[in-house]
Amino acid sequence: MVEPSFAERTVINHKSYLKNGRVVTSPAINITETDVITGDGAVIGYEYLVIATGHNDWYPKTRQEKLSQYQAEYEKIKASESVLIVGGGPSGVELAAEIAVDFPGKKEMKQGYIAENHANVVVKNLKVMMSGGKKKMSTYKPGPEIAIVSLGRKDSVAQFPFATVVGCLPGLIKSKDLFVGKMRKARGLNPKLAQG
């Protein structure tokens, strides 16, 4: 669930921060030793190819389609009499807290930073390979397990290896903007703007 007034900042055009590449929104239908052939017939050459298969769900291709999807999901929750949340991990708890704050009459573990750390190791290794591969490849080393779950817009519960903290103090870490500003800043974008 994305609050409509917050949704604008969360949808980012990849072209805004991927300055040295191009964004292609088309399925890859064939791969040769030197090229990727896309569903719309484009042939894209490569020296190094990373295959990240993901999954084949329909997803919005434009900013407006994504914002409309967020609005539709928000309206579905708003119109429902009750909401069943399957899973009691951090994502389920955050969703329950957001619903409780936005719709108090309803009955009722985001770990993005780990994925970003994995991606940073992959990027370093690709750079090593592209420069001739003489350096040793990096290995991902997990840090201590930390979870921060938003409990509405101001409070959070934070689990650290040494303690669990609840309230507005851990809320300052995440609940303020759910790390959207941090993610935008890391990509060279204005953390407060809705576009760009």
PDB file of C-alpha atoms in Angstrom:
ATOM      1  CA  MET A   1       0.000   0.000   0.000  1.00  0.00           C
ATOM      2  CA  VAL A   2       1.360   3.416  -0.943  1.00  0.00           C
ATOM      3  CA  GLU A   3      -0.187   6.565   0.459  1.00  0.00           C
ATOM      4  CA  PRO A   4      -1.195   8.687  -2.582  1.00  0.00           C
ATOM      5  CA  SER A   5       0.640  11.827  -1.412  1.00  0.00           C
ATOM      6  CA  PHE A   6       3.828   9.773  -0.887  1.00  0.00           C
ATOM      7  CA  ALA A   7       3.620   7.793  -4.142  1.00  0.00           C
ATOM      8  CA  GLU A   8       4.962  10.638  -6.320  1.00  0.00           C
ATOM      9  CA  ARG A   9       8.410  10.474  -4.649  1.00  0.00           C
ATOM     10  CA  THR A  10       8.658   6.691  -4.903  1.00  0.00           C
ATOM     11  CA  VAL A  11       8.308   6.403  -8.694  1.00  0.00           C
ATOM     12  CA  ILE A  12      11.625   7.254 -10.348  1.00  0.00           C
ATOM     13  CA  ASN A  13      12.491   7.241 -14.032  1.00  0.00           C
ATOM     14  CA  HIS A  14      15.621   5.058 -14.279  1.00  0.00           C
ATOM     15  CA  LYS A  15      16.986   7.373 -16.994  1.00  0.00           C
ATOM     16  CA  SER A  16      17.348  10.035 -14.284  1.00  0.00           C
ATOM     17  CA  TYR A  17      20.233   8.219 -12.590  1.00  0.00           C
ATOM     18  CA  LEU A  18      21.480   5.692 -15.152  1.00  0.00           C
ATOM     19  CA  LYS A  19      23.415   8.326 -17.111  1.00  0.00           C
ATOM     20  CA  ASN A  20      25.796   5.941 -18.904  1.00  0.00           C
ATOM     21  CA  GLY A  21      23.274   3.406 -20.103  1.00  0.00           C
ATOM     22  CA  ARG A  22      19.891   3.080 -21.676  1.00  0.00           C
ATOM     23  CA  VAL A  23      16.721   1.600 -20.303  1.00  0.00           C
ATOM     24  CA  VAL A  24      15.043  -1.011 -22.499  1.00  0.00           C
ATOM     25  CA  THR A  25      11.569  -2.185 -21.544  1.00  0.00           C
ATOM     26  CA  SER A  26      11.123  -5.302 -23.636  1.00  0.00           C
ATOM     27  CA  PRO A  27      11.531  -9.007 -22.907  1.00  0.00           C
ATOM     28  CA  ALA A  28      14.697 -10.736 -24.111  1.00  0.00           C
ATOM     29  CA  ILE A  29      13.605 -13.479 -26.506  1.00  0.00           C
ATOM     30  CA  ASN A  30      17.027 -14.735 -27.600  1.00  0.00           C
ATOM     31  CA  ILE A  31      20.675 -14.451 -26.607  1.00  0.00           C
ATOM     32  CA  THR A  32      23.695 -15.072 -28.828  1.00  0.00           C
ATOM     33  CA  GLU A  33      27.380 -14.910 -27.906  1.00  0.00           C
ATOM     34  CA  THR A  34      27.404 -11.174 -28.679  1.00  0.00           C
ATOM     35  CA  ASP A  35      23.808  -9.908 -28.736  1.00  0.00           C
ATOM     36  CA  VAL A  36      20.475  -9.896 -26.952  1.00  0.00           C
ATOM     37  CA  ILE A  37      17.391  -9.882 -29.184  1.00  0.00           C
ATOM     38  CA  THR A  38      14.348  -8.232 -27.627  1.00  0.00           C
ATOM     39  CA  GLY A  39      10.663  -8.914 -28.130  1.00  0.00           C
ATOM     40  CA  ASP A  40      10.283  -5.776 -30.226  1.00  0.00           C
ATOM     41  CA  GLY A  41      13.101  -6.852 -32.574  1.00  0.00           C
ATOM     42  CA  ALA A  42      15.949  -4.725 -31.227  1.00  0.00           C
ATOM     43  CA  VAL A  43      19.434  -6.258 -31.274  1.00  0.00           C
ATOM     44  CA  ILE A  44      21.582  -5.076 -28.369  1.00  0.00           C
ATOM     45  CA  GLY A  45      25.280  -5.956 -28.382  1.00  0.00           C
ATOM     46  CA  TYR A  46      27.201  -6.755 -25.226  1.00  0.00           C
ATOM     47  CA  GLU A  47      30.650  -7.690 -23.959  1.00  0.00           C
ATOM     48  CA  TYR A  48      29.454  -8.877 -20.539  1.00  0.00           C
ATOM     49  CA  LEU A  49      25.905 -10.046 -19.928  1.00  0.00           C
ATOM     50  CA  VAL A  50      24.281 -10.328 -16.518  1.00  0.00           C
ATOM     51  CA  ILE A  51      21.193 -12.523 -16.555  1.00  0.00           C
ATOM     52  CA  ALA A  52      18.797 -11.560 -13.770  1.00  0.00           C
ATOM     53  CA  THR A  53      15.636 -13.421 -14.691  1.00  0.00           C
ATOM     54  CA  GLY A  54      13.251 -12.060 -12.071  1.00  0.00           C
ATOM     55  CA  HIS A  55       9.703 -13.046 -12.867  1.00  0.00           C
ATOM     56  CA  ASN A  56       7.275 -12.474 -15.691  1.00  0.00           C
ATOM     57  CA  ASP A  57       4.504 -10.485 -14.036  1.00  0.00           C
ATOM     58  CA  TRP A  58       2.778  -7.647 -15.789  1.00  0.00           C
ATOM     59  CA  TYR A  59       4.080  -4.387 -14.458  1.00  0.00           C
ATOM     60  CA  PRO A  60       3.358  -0.767 -15.298  1.00  0.00           C
ATOM     61  CA  LYS A  61       5.700   0.640 -17.933  1.00  0.00           C
ATOM     62  CA  THR A  62       5.049   4.343 -17.423  1.00  0.00           C
ATOM     63  CA  ARG A  63       5.151   6.606 -14.400  1.00  0.00           C
ATOM     64  CA  GLN A  64       1.433   7.338 -14.728  1.00  0.00           C
ATOM     65  CA  GLU A  65       0.569   3.621 -14.952  1.00  0.00           C
ATOM     66  CA  LYS A  66       2.564   2.972 -11.747  1.00  0.00           C
ATOM     67  CA  LEU A  67       0.906   5.871  -9.898  1.00  0.00           C
ATOM     68  CA  SER A  68      -2.495   4.651 -11.108  1.00  0.00           C
ATOM     69  CA  GLN A  69      -1.661   1.149  -9.840  1.00  0.00           C
ATOM     70  CA  TYR A  70      -0.734   2.552  -6.416  1.00  0.00           C
ATOM     71  CA  GLN A  71      -3.963   4.566  -6.327  1.00  0.00           C
ATOM     72  CA  ALA A  72      -6.056   1.527  -7.333  1.00  0.00           C
ATOM     73  CA  GLU A  73      -4.461  -0.635  -4.601  1.00  0.00           C
ATOM     74  CA  TYR A  74      -5.028   2.137  -2.057  1.00  0.00           C
ATOM     75  CA  GLU A  75      -8.691   2.428  -3.108  1.00  0.00           C
ATOM     76  CA  LYS A  76      -9.179  -1.368  -2.858  1.00  0.00           C
ATOM     77  CA  ILE A  77      -7.917  -1.368   0.722  1.00  0.00           C
ATOM     78  CA  LYS A  78      -9.972   1.723   1.527  1.00  0.00           C
ATOM     79  CA  ALA A  79     -13.165   0.122   0.154  1.00  0.00           C
ATOM     80  CA  SER A  80     -12.676  -3.269   1.817  1.00  0.00           C
ATOM     81  CA  GLU A  81     -14.438  -4.252   5.020  1.00  0.00           C
ATOM     82  CA  SER A  82     -11.437  -6.221   6.273  1.00  0.00           C
ATOM     83  CA  VAL A  83      -7.924  -7.065   5.134  1.00  0.00           C
ATOM     84  CA  LEU A  84      -6.158 -10.410   5.535  1.00  0.00           C
ATOM     85  CA  ILE A  85      -2.373 -10.140   5.708  1.00  0.00           C
ATOM     86  CA  VAL A  86      -0.588 -13.445   5.230  1.00  0.00           C
ATOM     87  CA  GLY A  87       2.821 -13.452   6.894  1.00  0.00           C
ATOM     88  CA  GLY A  88       3.968 -11.834  10.081  1.00  0.00           C
ATOM     89  CA  GLY A  89       7.420 -10.744   8.968  1.00  0.00           C
ATOM     90  CA  PRO A  90       8.496  -7.123   8.771  1.00  0.00           C
ATOM     91  CA  SER A  91       6.614  -6.435   5.508  1.00  0.00           C
ATOM     92  CA  GLY A  92       3.380  -7.833   6.912  1.00  0.00           C
ATOM     93  CA  VAL A  93       3.791  -5.876  10.147  1.00  0.00           C
ATOM     94  CA  GLU A  94       4.527  -2.653   8.244  1.00  0.00           C
ATOM     95  CA  LEU A  95       1.487  -3.122   6.012  1.00  0.00           C
ATOM     96  CA  ALA A  96      -0.707  -3.795   9.050  1.00  0.00           C
ATOM     97  CA  ALA A  97       0.632  -0.646  10.749  1.00  0.00           C
ATOM     98  CA  GLU A  98       0.031   1.485   7.639  1.00  0.00           C
ATOM     99  CA  ILE A  99      -3.529   0.199   7.344  1.00  0.00           C
ATOM    100  CA  ALA A 100      -4.115   0.797  11.062  1.00  0.00           C
ATOM    101  CA  VAL A 101      -2.922   4.417  10.737  1.00  0.00           C
ATOM    102  CA  ASP A 102      -4.710   5.276   7.473  1.00  0.00           C
ATOM    103  CA  PHE A 103      -7.867   3.251   8.114  1.00  0.00           C
ATOM    104  CA  PRO A 104      -8.278   2.821  11.879  1.00  0.00           C
ATOM    105  CA  GLY A 105     -11.707   1.202  11.424  1.00  0.00           C
ATOM    106  CA  LYS A 106     -10.324  -1.788   9.496  1.00  0.00           C
ATOM    107  CA  LYS A 107      -9.935  -5.206  11.051  1.00  0.00           C
ATOM    108  CA  GLU A 108      -6.930  -6.270  10.518  1.00  0.00           C
ATOM    109  CA  MET A 109      11.087  -8.111   6.643  1.00  0.00           C
ATOM    110  CA  LYS A 110      11.729  -5.441   4.178  1.00  0.00           C
ATOM    111  CA  GLN A 111      15.390  -6.109   3.652  1.00  0.00           C
ATOM    112  CA  GLY A 112      16.140  -3.804   0.708  1.00  0.00           C
ATOM    113  CA  TYR A 113      19.484  -2.727   2.161  1.00  0.00           C
ATOM    114  CA  ILE A 114      20.716  -6.347   1.983  1.00  0.00           C
ATOM    115  CA  ALA A 115      19.793  -6.551  -1.717  1.00  0.00           C
ATOM    116  CA  GLU A 116      21.637  -3.273  -2.294  1.00  0.00           C
ATOM    117  CA  ASN A 117      24.740  -4.668  -0.566  1.00  0.00           C
ATOM    118  CA  HIS A 118      24.569  -7.768  -2.800  1.00  0.00           C
ATOM    119  CA  ALA A 119      24.284  -5.525  -5.870  1.00  0.00           C
ATOM    120  CA  ASN A 120      27.332  -3.482  -4.793  1.00  0.00           C
ATOM    121  CA  VAL A 121      29.444  -6.666  -4.667  1.00  0.00           C
ATOM    122  CA  VAL A 122      28.188  -7.705  -8.119  1.00  0.00           C
ATOM    123  CA  VAL A 123      29.059  -4.276  -9.539  1.00  0.00           C
ATOM    124  CA  LYS A 124      32.590  -4.437  -8.082  1.00  0.00           C
ATOM    125  CA  ASN A 125      33.091  -7.911  -9.568  1.00  0.00           C
ATOM    126  CA  LEU A 126      31.815  -6.820 -12.981  1.00  0.00           C
ATOM    127  CA  LYS A 127      34.274  -3.906 -12.956  1.00  0.00           C
ATOM    128  CA  VAL A 128      37.107  -6.327 -12.120  1.00  0.00           C
ATOM    129  CA  MET A 129      36.067  -8.617 -14.991  1.00  0.00           C
ATOM    130  CA  MET A 130      35.754  -5.730 -17.437  1.00  0.00           C
ATOM    131  CA  SER A 131      39.218  -4.408 -16.537  1.00  0.00           C
ATOM    132  CA  GLY A 132      40.890  -7.721 -17.312  1.00  0.00           C
ATOM    133  CA  GLY A 133      40.120  -9.716 -14.184  1.00  0.00           C
ATOM    134  CA  LYS A 134      43.558  -9.454 -12.535  1.00  0.00           C
ATOM    135  CA  LYS A 135      42.206  -8.462  -9.115  1.00  0.00           C
ATOM    136  CA  LYS A 136      40.569 -10.857  -6.696  1.00  0.00           C
ATOM    137  CA  MET A 137      36.769 -10.953  -6.855  1.00  0.00           C
ATOM    138  CA  SER A 138      34.812  -9.608  -3.889  1.00  0.00           C
ATOM    139  CA  THR A 139      32.621 -11.840  -1.755  1.00  0.00           C
ATOM    140  CA  TYR A 140      29.474 -10.726   0.015  1.00  0.00           C
ATOM    141  CA  LYS A 141      29.900 -10.882   3.777  1.00  0.00           C
ATOM    142  CA  PRO A 142      26.665 -10.529   5.727  1.00  0.00           C
ATOM    143  CA  GLY A 143      26.661  -8.089   8.601  1.00  0.00           C
ATOM    144  CA  PRO A 144      24.696  -8.355  11.821  1.00  0.00           C
ATOM    145  CA  GLU A 145      20.986  -8.957  11.342  1.00  0.00           C
ATOM    146  CA  ILE A 146      19.049  -5.744  11.803  1.00  0.00           C
ATOM    147  CA  ALA A 147      15.360  -5.164  11.111  1.00  0.00           C
ATOM    148  CA  ILE A 148      13.448  -1.895  11.287  1.00  0.00           C
ATOM    149  CA  VAL A 149       9.680  -2.089  10.935  1.00  0.00           C
ATOM    150  CA  SER A 150       7.604   1.072  10.605  1.00  0.00           C
ATOM    151  CA  LEU A 151       4.614   1.345  12.900  1.00  0.00           C
ATOM    152  CA  GLY A 152       2.776   4.128  11.129  1.00  0.00           C
ATOM    153  CA  ARG A 153       4.383   7.441  10.176  1.00  0.00           C
ATOM    154  CA  LYS A 154       6.282   8.252  13.359  1.00  0.00           C
ATOM    155  CA  ASP A 155       7.063   5.075  15.293  1.00  0.00           C
ATOM    156  CA  SER A 156       9.109   1.978  14.511  1.00  0.00           C
ATOM    157  CA  VAL A 157      10.429  -1.112  16.161  1.00  0.00           C
ATOM    158  CA  ALA A 158      14.128  -1.723  15.542  1.00  0.00           C
ATOM    159  CA  GLN A 159      15.787  -5.031  16.267  1.00  0.00           C
ATOM    160  CA  PHE A 160      19.547  -4.837  16.660  1.00  0.00           C
ATOM    161  CA  PRO A 161      21.886  -7.677  17.698  1.00  0.00           C
ATOM    162  CA  PHE A 162      22.136  -6.127  21.172  1.00  0.00           C
ATOM    163  CA  ALA A 163      18.621  -4.724  21.788  1.00  0.00           C
ATOM    164  CA  THR A 164      15.110  -4.132  20.524  1.00  0.00           C
ATOM    165  CA  VAL A 165      13.906  -0.527  20.586  1.00  0.00           C
ATOM    166  CA  VAL A 166      10.320   0.664  20.046  1.00  0.00           C
ATOM    167  CA  GLY A 167       8.926   4.159  19.578  1.00  0.00           C
ATOM    168  CA  CYS A 168       9.740   7.468  17.966  1.00  0.00           C
ATOM    169  CA  LEU A 169      13.538   7.104  18.260  1.00  0.00           C
ATOM    170  CA  PRO A 170      13.806   4.183  15.812  1.00  0.00           C
ATOM    171  CA  GLY A 171      10.996   5.901  13.899  1.00  0.00           C
ATOM    172  CA  LEU A 172      13.452   8.677  13.038  1.00  0.00           C
ATOM    173  CA  ILE A 173      15.532   6.078  11.181  1.00  0.00           C
ATOM    174  CA  LYS A 174      12.833   4.719   8.878  1.00  0.00           C
ATOM    175  CA  SER A 175       9.256   5.888   9.404  1.00  0.00           C
ATOM    176  CA  LYS A 176       9.965   9.442   8.278  1.00  0.00           C
ATOM    177  CA  ASP A 177      10.193   8.495   4.584  1.00  0.00           C
ATOM    178  CA  LEU A 178      10.787   4.704   4.483  1.00  0.00           C
ATOM    179  CA  PHE A 179      14.325   5.240   3.099  1.00  0.00           C
ATOM    180  CA  VAL A 180      12.962   6.739  -0.149  1.00  0.00           C
ATOM    181  CA  GLY A 181      15.025   9.918   0.366  1.00  0.00           C
ATOM    182  CA  LYS A 182      18.168   7.872   1.083  1.00  0.00           C
ATOM    183  CA  MET A 183      17.645   5.771  -2.053  1.00  0.00           C
ATOM    184  CA  ARG A 184      17.053   8.871  -4.218  1.00  0.00           C
ATOM    185  CA  LYS A 185      20.155  10.601  -2.798  1.00  0.00           C
ATOM    186  CA  ALA A 186      22.314   7.491  -3.432  1.00  0.00           C
ATOM    187  CA  ARG A 187      21.343   7.710  -7.110  1.00  0.00           C
ATOM    188  CA  GLY A 188      22.232  11.398  -7.373  1.00  0.00           C
ATOM    189  CA  LEU A 189      18.620  12.590  -7.257  1.00  0.00           C
ATOM    190  CA  ASN A 190      17.075  15.256  -5.058  1.00  0.00           C
ATOM    191  CA  PRO A 191      15.754  13.281  -2.055  1.00  0.00           C
ATOM    192  CA  LYS A 192      12.762  15.606  -1.597  1.00  0.00           C
ATOM    193  CA  LEU A 193      11.494  15.975  -5.161  1.00  0.00           C
ATOM    194  CA  ALA A 194       8.744  13.859  -6.663  1.00  0.00           C
ATOM    195  CA  GLN A 195      10.450  13.459 -10.048  1.00  0.00           C
ATOM    196  CA  GLY A 196      13.868  13.456 -11.532  1.00  0.00           C
TER     197      GLY A 196
END
